[in-house]
Every structure is written in C-alpha cells, then in structure tokens.
C-alpha cells in the first residue's frame, strides 16, 4: 500500500504478502526492500522536490537530488 503527500509523491510504502517473507529482501543492483519504507522530500519554492530521503529502521538516507533550471 502507498501513502501520498499533497504533491502526489509517495511518502509511505507498506509491503504485505499472503505467505511468510523475511525482510529486508535483497535486490540486485538496488536498495533492499523493507516491510515499511518512508520517504521525505525537500521542495523548492515552485513545489518541486529537490531532495528525496529514504527512511527505514529509524535511519534517513539521501537517495536522490534534482536541480531545475529556468529558461
């Protein structure tokens, strides 16, 4: 299941299965999948996120940065 903020960005992700699964699930070439993951965003004045944080097991990691240029 997903939970979104007012800008339609995912802020919470919950994974559930009908069978027993041991978390975290390792993913080759990417981040492991946890049962519950949260995200936090830092927005610019135009409401576009410029930093995305991944929060798992009480720790926060910066996972993506974006820059926008005006023409």
PDB file of N, CA and C in Angstrom:
ATOM      1  N   UNK A   1       0.844  -1.172   0.000  1.00  0.00           N
ATOM      2  CA  UNK A   1       0.000   0.000   0.000  1.00  0.00           C
ATOM      3  C   UNK A   1       0.889   1.234   0.000  1.00  0.00           C
ATOM      4  N   UNK A   2       0.351   2.318  -0.540  1.00  0.00           N
ATOM      5  CA  UNK A   2       1.098   3.561  -0.654  1.00  0.00           C
ATOM      6  C   UNK A   2       0.334   4.697   0.026  1.00  0.00           C
ATOM      7  N   UNK A   3       1.087   5.656   0.551  1.00  0.00           N
ATOM      8  CA  UNK A   3       0.516   6.875   1.094  1.00  0.00           C
ATOM      9  C   UNK A   3       1.222   8.029   0.387  1.00  0.00           C
ATOM     10  N   UNK A   4       0.447   9.053  -0.015  1.00  0.00           N
ATOM     11  CA  UNK A   4       0.975  10.148  -0.814  1.00  0.00           C
ATOM     12  C   UNK A   4       0.868  11.470  -0.068  1.00  0.00           C
ATOM     13  N   UNK A   5       1.730  12.424  -0.424  1.00  0.00           N
ATOM     14  CA  UNK A   5       1.629  13.771   0.126  1.00  0.00           C
ATOM     15  C   UNK A   5       0.780  14.630  -0.810  1.00  0.00           C
ATOM     16  N   UNK A   6       0.653  15.916  -0.513  1.00  0.00           N
ATOM     17  CA  UNK A   6      -0.207  16.800  -1.313  1.00  0.00           C
ATOM     18  C   UNK A   6       0.301  17.025  -2.726  1.00  0.00           C
ATOM     19  N   UNK A   7       1.573  16.666  -2.998  1.00  0.00           N
ATOM     20  CA  UNK A   7       2.137  16.791  -4.343  1.00  0.00           C
ATOM     21  C   UNK A   7       2.128  15.458  -5.092  1.00  0.00           C
ATOM     22  N   UNK A   8       1.447  14.446  -4.546  1.00  0.00           N
ATOM     23  CA  UNK A   8       1.349  13.094  -5.118  1.00  0.00           C
ATOM     24  C   UNK A   8       2.675  12.344  -5.157  1.00  0.00           C
ATOM     25  N   UNK A   9       3.552  12.629  -4.216  1.00  0.00           N
ATOM     26  CA  UNK A   9       4.783  11.865  -4.068  1.00  0.00           C
ATOM     27  C   UNK A   9       4.571  10.822  -2.974  1.00  0.00           C
ATOM     28  N   UNK A  10       5.121   9.628  -3.171  1.00  0.00           N
ATOM     29  CA  UNK A  10       4.972   8.554  -2.186  1.00  0.00           C
ATOM     30  C   UNK A  10       5.734   8.935  -0.921  1.00  0.00           C
ATOM     31  N   UNK A  11       5.037   8.917   0.227  1.00  0.00           N
ATOM     32  CA  UNK A  11       5.704   9.203   1.498  1.00  0.00           C
ATOM     33  C   UNK A  11       5.753   7.970   2.405  1.00  0.00           C
ATOM     34  N   UNK A  12       4.952   6.941   2.067  1.00  0.00           N
ATOM     35  CA  UNK A  12       4.983   5.709   2.853  1.00  0.00           C
ATOM     36  C   UNK A  12       4.659   4.533   1.955  1.00  0.00           C
ATOM     37  N   UNK A  13       5.406   3.441   2.137  1.00  0.00           N
ATOM     38  CA  UNK A  13       5.211   2.224   1.362  1.00  0.00           C
ATOM     39  C   UNK A  13       5.162   1.071   2.346  1.00  0.00           C
ATOM     40  N   UNK A  14       4.114   0.244   2.288  1.00  0.00           N
ATOM     41  CA  UNK A  14       3.969  -0.928   3.147  1.00  0.00           C
ATOM     42  C   UNK A  14       3.812  -2.159   2.277  1.00  0.00           C
ATOM     43  N   UNK A  15       4.628  -3.174   2.560  1.00  0.00           N
ATOM     44  CA  UNK A  15       4.551  -4.423   1.801  1.00  0.00           C
ATOM     45  C   UNK A  15       3.946  -5.520   2.674  1.00  0.00           C
ATOM     46  N   UNK A  16       2.993  -6.262   2.098  1.00  0.00           N
ATOM     47  CA  UNK A  16       2.383  -7.395   2.783  1.00  0.00           C
ATOM     48  C   UNK A  16       2.217  -8.525   1.783  1.00  0.00           C
ATOM     49  N   UNK A  17       2.430  -9.743   2.272  1.00  0.00           N
ATOM     50  CA  UNK A  17       2.322 -10.921   1.429  1.00  0.00           C
ATOM     51  C   UNK A  17       1.382 -11.929   2.083  1.00  0.00           C
ATOM     52  N   UNK A  18       0.802 -12.818   1.286  1.00  0.00           N
ATOM     53  CA  UNK A  18      -0.073 -13.875   1.804  1.00  0.00           C
ATOM     54  C   UNK A  18       0.724 -15.059   2.331  1.00  0.00           C
ATOM     55  N   UNK A  19       2.003 -15.014   2.212  1.00  0.00           N
ATOM     56  CA  UNK A  19       2.882 -16.082   2.685  1.00  0.00           C
ATOM     57  C   UNK A  19       4.035 -15.426   3.456  1.00  0.00           C
ATOM     58  N   UNK A  20       4.724 -16.189   4.306  1.00  0.00           N
ATOM     59  CA  UNK A  20       5.801 -15.599   5.114  1.00  0.00           C
ATOM     60  C   UNK A  20       6.972 -15.114   4.259  1.00  0.00           C
ATOM     61  N   UNK A  21       7.403 -13.896   4.529  1.00  0.00           N
ATOM     62  CA  UNK A  21       8.529 -13.297   3.815  1.00  0.00           C
ATOM     63  C   UNK A  21       9.478 -12.718   4.851  1.00  0.00           C
ATOM     64  N   UNK A  22      10.763 -12.955   4.658  1.00  0.00           N
ATOM     65  CA  UNK A  22      11.770 -12.409   5.566  1.00  0.00           C
ATOM     66  C   UNK A  22      12.300 -11.100   4.978  1.00  0.00           C
ATOM     67  N   UNK A  23      12.181 -10.033   5.757  1.00  0.00           N
ATOM     68  CA  UNK A  23      12.653  -8.717   5.342  1.00  0.00           C
ATOM     69  C   UNK A  23      13.955  -8.402   6.036  1.00  0.00           C
ATOM     70  N   UNK A  24      14.824  -7.613   5.421  1.00  0.00           N
ATOM     71  CA  UNK A  24      14.694  -6.995   4.107  1.00  0.00           C
ATOM     72  C   UNK A  24      14.945  -7.990   2.974  1.00  0.00           C
ATOM     73  N   UNK A  25      14.354  -7.703   1.842  1.00  0.00           N
ATOM     74  CA  UNK A  25      14.520  -8.528   0.648  1.00  0.00           C
ATOM     75  C   UNK A  25      15.642  -7.905  -0.176  1.00  0.00           C
ATOM     76  N   UNK A  26      16.757  -8.622  -0.360  1.00  0.00           N
ATOM     77  CA  UNK A  26      17.848  -8.053  -1.163  1.00  0.00           C
ATOM     78  C   UNK A  26      17.452  -7.943  -2.634  1.00  0.00           C
ATOM     79  N   UNK A  27      17.888  -6.864  -3.253  1.00  0.00           N
ATOM     80  CA  UNK A  27      17.597  -6.631  -4.671  1.00  0.00           C
ATOM     81  C   UNK A  27      18.924  -6.371  -5.367  1.00  0.00           C
ATOM     82  N   UNK A  28      19.228  -7.163  -6.363  1.00  0.00           N
ATOM     83  CA  UNK A  28      20.476  -6.989  -7.095  1.00  0.00           C
ATOM     84  C   UNK A  28      20.518  -5.662  -7.823  1.00  0.00           C
ATOM     85  N   UNK A  29      21.556  -4.872  -7.555  1.00  0.00           N
ATOM     86  CA  UNK A  29      21.723  -3.599  -8.229  1.00  0.00           C
ATOM     87  C   UNK A  29      20.843  -2.479  -7.698  1.00  0.00           C
ATOM     88  N   UNK A  30      20.218  -2.674  -6.541  1.00  0.00           N
ATOM     89  CA  UNK A  30      19.350  -1.630  -5.990  1.00  0.00           C
ATOM     90  C   UNK A  30      19.241  -1.743  -4.481  1.00  0.00           C
ATOM     91  N   UNK A  31      18.388  -0.891  -3.919  1.00  0.00           N
ATOM     92  CA  UNK A  31      18.177  -0.904  -2.478  1.00  0.00           C
ATOM     93  C   UNK A  31      17.342  -2.112  -2.080  1.00  0.00           C
ATOM     94  N   UNK A  32      17.597  -2.636  -0.892  1.00  0.00           N
ATOM     95  CA  UNK A  32      16.797  -3.739  -0.361  1.00  0.00           C
ATOM     96  C   UNK A  32      15.375  -3.261  -0.129  1.00  0.00           C
ATOM     97  N   UNK A  33      14.418  -4.188  -0.190  1.00  0.00           N
ATOM     98  CA  UNK A  33      13.016  -3.871   0.073  1.00  0.00           C
ATOM     99  C   UNK A  33      12.701  -4.217   1.517  1.00  0.00           C
ATOM    100  N   UNK A  34      12.152  -3.251   2.252  1.00  0.00           N
ATOM    101  CA  UNK A  34      11.767  -3.437   3.633  1.00  0.00           C
ATOM    102  C   UNK A  34      10.249  -3.519   3.732  1.00  0.00           C
ATOM    103  N   UNK A  35       9.764  -4.073   4.830  1.00  0.00           N
ATOM    104  CA  UNK A  35       8.318  -4.168   5.037  1.00  0.00           C
ATOM    105  C   UNK A  35       7.674  -2.783   5.032  1.00  0.00           C
ATOM    106  N   UNK A  36       8.302  -1.815   5.712  1.00  0.00           N
ATOM    107  CA  UNK A  36       7.785  -0.448   5.735  1.00  0.00           C
ATOM    108  C   UNK A  36       8.910   0.505   5.383  1.00  0.00           C
ATOM    109  N   UNK A  37       8.644   1.368   4.420  1.00  0.00           N
ATOM    110  CA  UNK A  37       9.606   2.382   3.998  1.00  0.00           C
ATOM    111  C   UNK A  37       8.896   3.728   3.966  1.00  0.00           C
ATOM    112  N   UNK A  38       9.587   4.759   4.427  1.00  0.00           N
ATOM    113  CA  UNK A  38       9.055   6.109   4.379  1.00  0.00           C
ATOM    114  C   UNK A  38       9.976   6.974   3.537  1.00  0.00           C
ATOM    115  N   UNK A  39       9.420   8.052   3.025  1.00  0.00           N
ATOM    116  CA  UNK A  39      10.183   8.983   2.205  1.00  0.00           C
ATOM    117  C   UNK A  39       9.888  10.402   2.674  1.00  0.00           C
ATOM    118  N   UNK A  40      10.906  11.241   2.618  1.00  0.00           N
ATOM    119  CA  UNK A  40      10.758  12.649   2.954  1.00  0.00           C
ATOM    120  C   UNK A  40      11.350  13.454   1.807  1.00  0.00           C
ATOM    121  N   UNK A  41      10.694  14.554   1.483  1.00  0.00           N
ATOM    122  CA  UNK A  41      11.115  15.381   0.355  1.00  0.00           C
ATOM    123  C   UNK A  41      11.400  16.798   0.829  1.00  0.00           C
ATOM    124  N   UNK A  42      12.371  17.432   0.187  1.00  0.00           N
ATOM    125  CA  UNK A  42      12.633  18.855   0.374  1.00  0.00           C
ATOM    126  C   UNK A  42      12.215  19.510  -0.940  1.00  0.00           C
ATOM    127  N   UNK A  43      11.348  20.524  -0.840  1.00  0.00           N
ATOM    128  CA  UNK A  43      10.775  21.150  -2.029  1.00  0.00           C
ATOM    129  C   UNK A  43      11.376  22.532  -2.266  1.00  0.00           C
ATOM    130  N   UNK A  44      11.390  22.938  -3.534  1.00  0.00           N
ATOM    131  CA  UNK A  44      11.786  24.307  -3.862  1.00  0.00           C
ATOM    132  C   UNK A  44      10.548  25.200  -3.788  1.00  0.00           C
ATOM    133  N   UNK A  45      10.704  26.474  -4.083  1.00  0.00           N
ATOM    134  CA  UNK A  45       9.588  27.428  -3.972  1.00  0.00           C
ATOM    135  C   UNK A  45       8.473  27.158  -4.975  1.00  0.00           C
ATOM    136  N   UNK A  46       8.751  26.363  -6.016  1.00  0.00           N
ATOM    137  CA  UNK A  46       7.745  26.033  -7.023  1.00  0.00           C
ATOM    138  C   UNK A  46       6.996  24.733  -6.703  1.00  0.00           C
ATOM    139  N   UNK A  47       7.290  24.125  -5.556  1.00  0.00           N
ATOM    140  CA  UNK A  47       6.619  22.889  -5.155  1.00  0.00           C
ATOM    141  C   UNK A  47       7.185  21.638  -5.802  1.00  0.00           C
ATOM    142  N   UNK A  48       8.381  21.721  -6.371  1.00  0.00           N
ATOM    143  CA  UNK A  48       9.048  20.554  -6.973  1.00  0.00           C
ATOM    144  C   UNK A  48      10.106  20.054  -6.001  1.00  0.00           C
ATOM    145  N   UNK A  49      10.151  18.721  -5.789  1.00  0.00           N
ATOM    146  CA  UNK A  49      11.136  18.242  -4.828  1.00  0.00           C
ATOM    147  C   UNK A  49      12.544  18.290  -5.414  1.00  0.00           C
ATOM    148  N   UNK A  50      13.482  18.657  -4.558  1.00  0.00           N
ATOM    149  CA  UNK A  50      14.886  18.754  -4.974  1.00  0.00           C
ATOM    150  C   UNK A  50      15.768  17.758  -4.225  1.00  0.00           C
ATOM    151  N   UNK A  51      15.263  17.226  -3.105  1.00  0.00           N
ATOM    152  CA  UNK A  51      15.969  16.178  -2.364  1.00  0.00           C
ATOM    153  C   UNK A  51      14.952  15.144  -1.901  1.00  0.00           C
ATOM    154  N   UNK A  52      15.330  13.861  -2.049  1.00  0.00           N
ATOM    155  CA  UNK A  52      14.452  12.768  -1.637  1.00  0.00           C
ATOM    156  C   UNK A  52      15.215  11.892  -0.651  1.00  0.00           C
ATOM    157  N   UNK A  53      14.600  11.671   0.511  1.00  0.00           N
ATOM    158  CA  UNK A  53      15.204  10.859   1.560  1.00  0.00           C
ATOM    159  C   UNK A  53      14.417   9.572   1.729  1.00  0.00           C
ATOM    160  N   UNK A  54      15.139   8.494   1.981  1.00  0.00           N
ATOM    161  CA  UNK A  54      14.564   7.169   2.222  1.00  0.00           C
ATOM    162  C   UNK A  54      14.752   6.877   3.698  1.00  0.00           C
ATOM    163  N   UNK A  55      13.670   6.535   4.390  1.00  0.00           N
ATOM    164  CA  UNK A  55      13.727   6.316   5.828  1.00  0.00           C
ATOM    165  C   UNK A  55      13.322   4.880   6.125  1.00  0.00           C
ATOM    166  N   UNK A  56      14.261   4.107   6.680  1.00  0.00           N
ATOM    167  CA  UNK A  56      13.999   2.722   7.082  1.00  0.00           C
ATOM    168  C   UNK A  56      14.690   2.459   8.408  1.00  0.00           C
ATOM    169  N   UNK A  57      14.007   1.688   9.244  1.00  0.00           N
ATOM    170  CA  UNK A  57      14.541   1.281  10.543  1.00  0.00           C
ATOM    171  C   UNK A  57      15.096   2.466  11.338  1.00  0.00           C
ATOM    172  N   UNK A  58      14.425   3.604  11.270  1.00  0.00           N
ATOM    173  CA  UNK A  58      14.811   4.775  12.042  1.00  0.00           C
ATOM    174  C   UNK A  58      15.985   5.562  11.502  1.00  0.00           C
ATOM    175  N   UNK A  59      16.481   5.197  10.326  1.00  0.00           N
ATOM    176  CA  UNK A  59      17.600   5.920   9.718  1.00  0.00           C
ATOM    177  C   UNK A  59      17.148   6.561   8.413  1.00  0.00           C
ATOM    178  N   UNK A  60      17.715   7.739   8.138  1.00  0.00           N
ATOM    179  CA  UNK A  60      17.344   8.503   6.951  1.00  0.00           C
ATOM    180  C   UNK A  60      18.543   8.594   6.010  1.00  0.00           C
ATOM    181  N   UNK A  61      18.297   8.302   4.724  1.00  0.00           N
ATOM    182  CA  UNK A  61      19.351   8.315   3.714  1.00  0.00           C
ATOM    183  C   UNK A  61      18.938   9.210   2.551  1.00  0.00           C
ATOM    184  N   UNK A  62      19.826  10.102   2.126  1.00  0.00           N
ATOM    185  CA  UNK A  62      19.581  10.908   0.932  1.00  0.00           C
ATOM    186  C   UNK A  62      19.794   9.998  -0.274  1.00  0.00           C
ATOM    187  N   UNK A  63      18.743   9.799  -1.072  1.00  0.00           N
ATOM    188  CA  UNK A  63      18.856   8.866  -2.202  1.00  0.00           C
ATOM    189  C   UNK A  63      18.794   9.547  -3.561  1.00  0.00           C
ATOM    190  N   UNK A  64      18.332  10.795  -3.599  1.00  0.00           N
ATOM    191  CA  UNK A  64      18.240  11.455  -4.900  1.00  0.00           C
ATOM    192  C   UNK A  64      18.226  12.971  -4.728  1.00  0.00           C
ATOM    193  N   UNK A  65      18.891  13.659  -5.663  1.00  0.00           N
ATOM    194  CA  UNK A  65      18.893  15.122  -5.709  1.00  0.00           C
ATOM    195  C   UNK A  65      18.547  15.543  -7.127  1.00  0.00           C
ATOM    196  N   UNK A  66      17.804  16.655  -7.247  1.00  0.00           N
ATOM    197  CA  UNK A  66      17.458  17.172  -8.565  1.00  0.00           C
ATOM    198  C   UNK A  66      17.703  18.670  -8.579  1.00  0.00           C
ATOM    199  N   UNK A  67      18.045  19.174  -9.768  1.00  0.00           N
ATOM    200  CA  UNK A  67      18.184  20.605  -9.992  1.00  0.00           C
ATOM    201  C   UNK A  67      17.295  20.988 -11.152  1.00  0.00           C
ATOM    202  N   UNK A  68      16.651  22.135 -11.042  1.00  0.00           N
ATOM    203  CA  UNK A  68      15.808  22.647 -12.105  1.00  0.00           C
ATOM    204  C   UNK A  68      16.376  23.975 -12.573  1.00  0.00           C
ATOM    205  N   UNK A  69      16.347  24.185 -13.869  1.00  0.00           N
ATOM    206  CA  UNK A  69      16.870  25.418 -14.454  1.00  0.00           C
ATOM    207  C   UNK A  69      15.762  26.107 -15.211  1.00  0.00           C
ATOM    208  N   UNK A  70      15.673  27.410 -15.064  1.00  0.00           N
ATOM    209  CA  UNK A  70      14.677  28.188 -15.801  1.00  0.00           C
ATOM    210  C   UNK A  70      15.292  28.718 -17.074  1.00  0.00           C
ATOM    211  N   UNK A  71      14.506  28.707 -18.139  1.00  0.00           N
ATOM    212  CA  UNK A  71      14.997  29.212 -19.425  1.00  0.00           C
ATOM    213  C   UNK A  71      14.520  30.612 -19.648  1.00  0.00           C
TER     214      UNK A  71
END
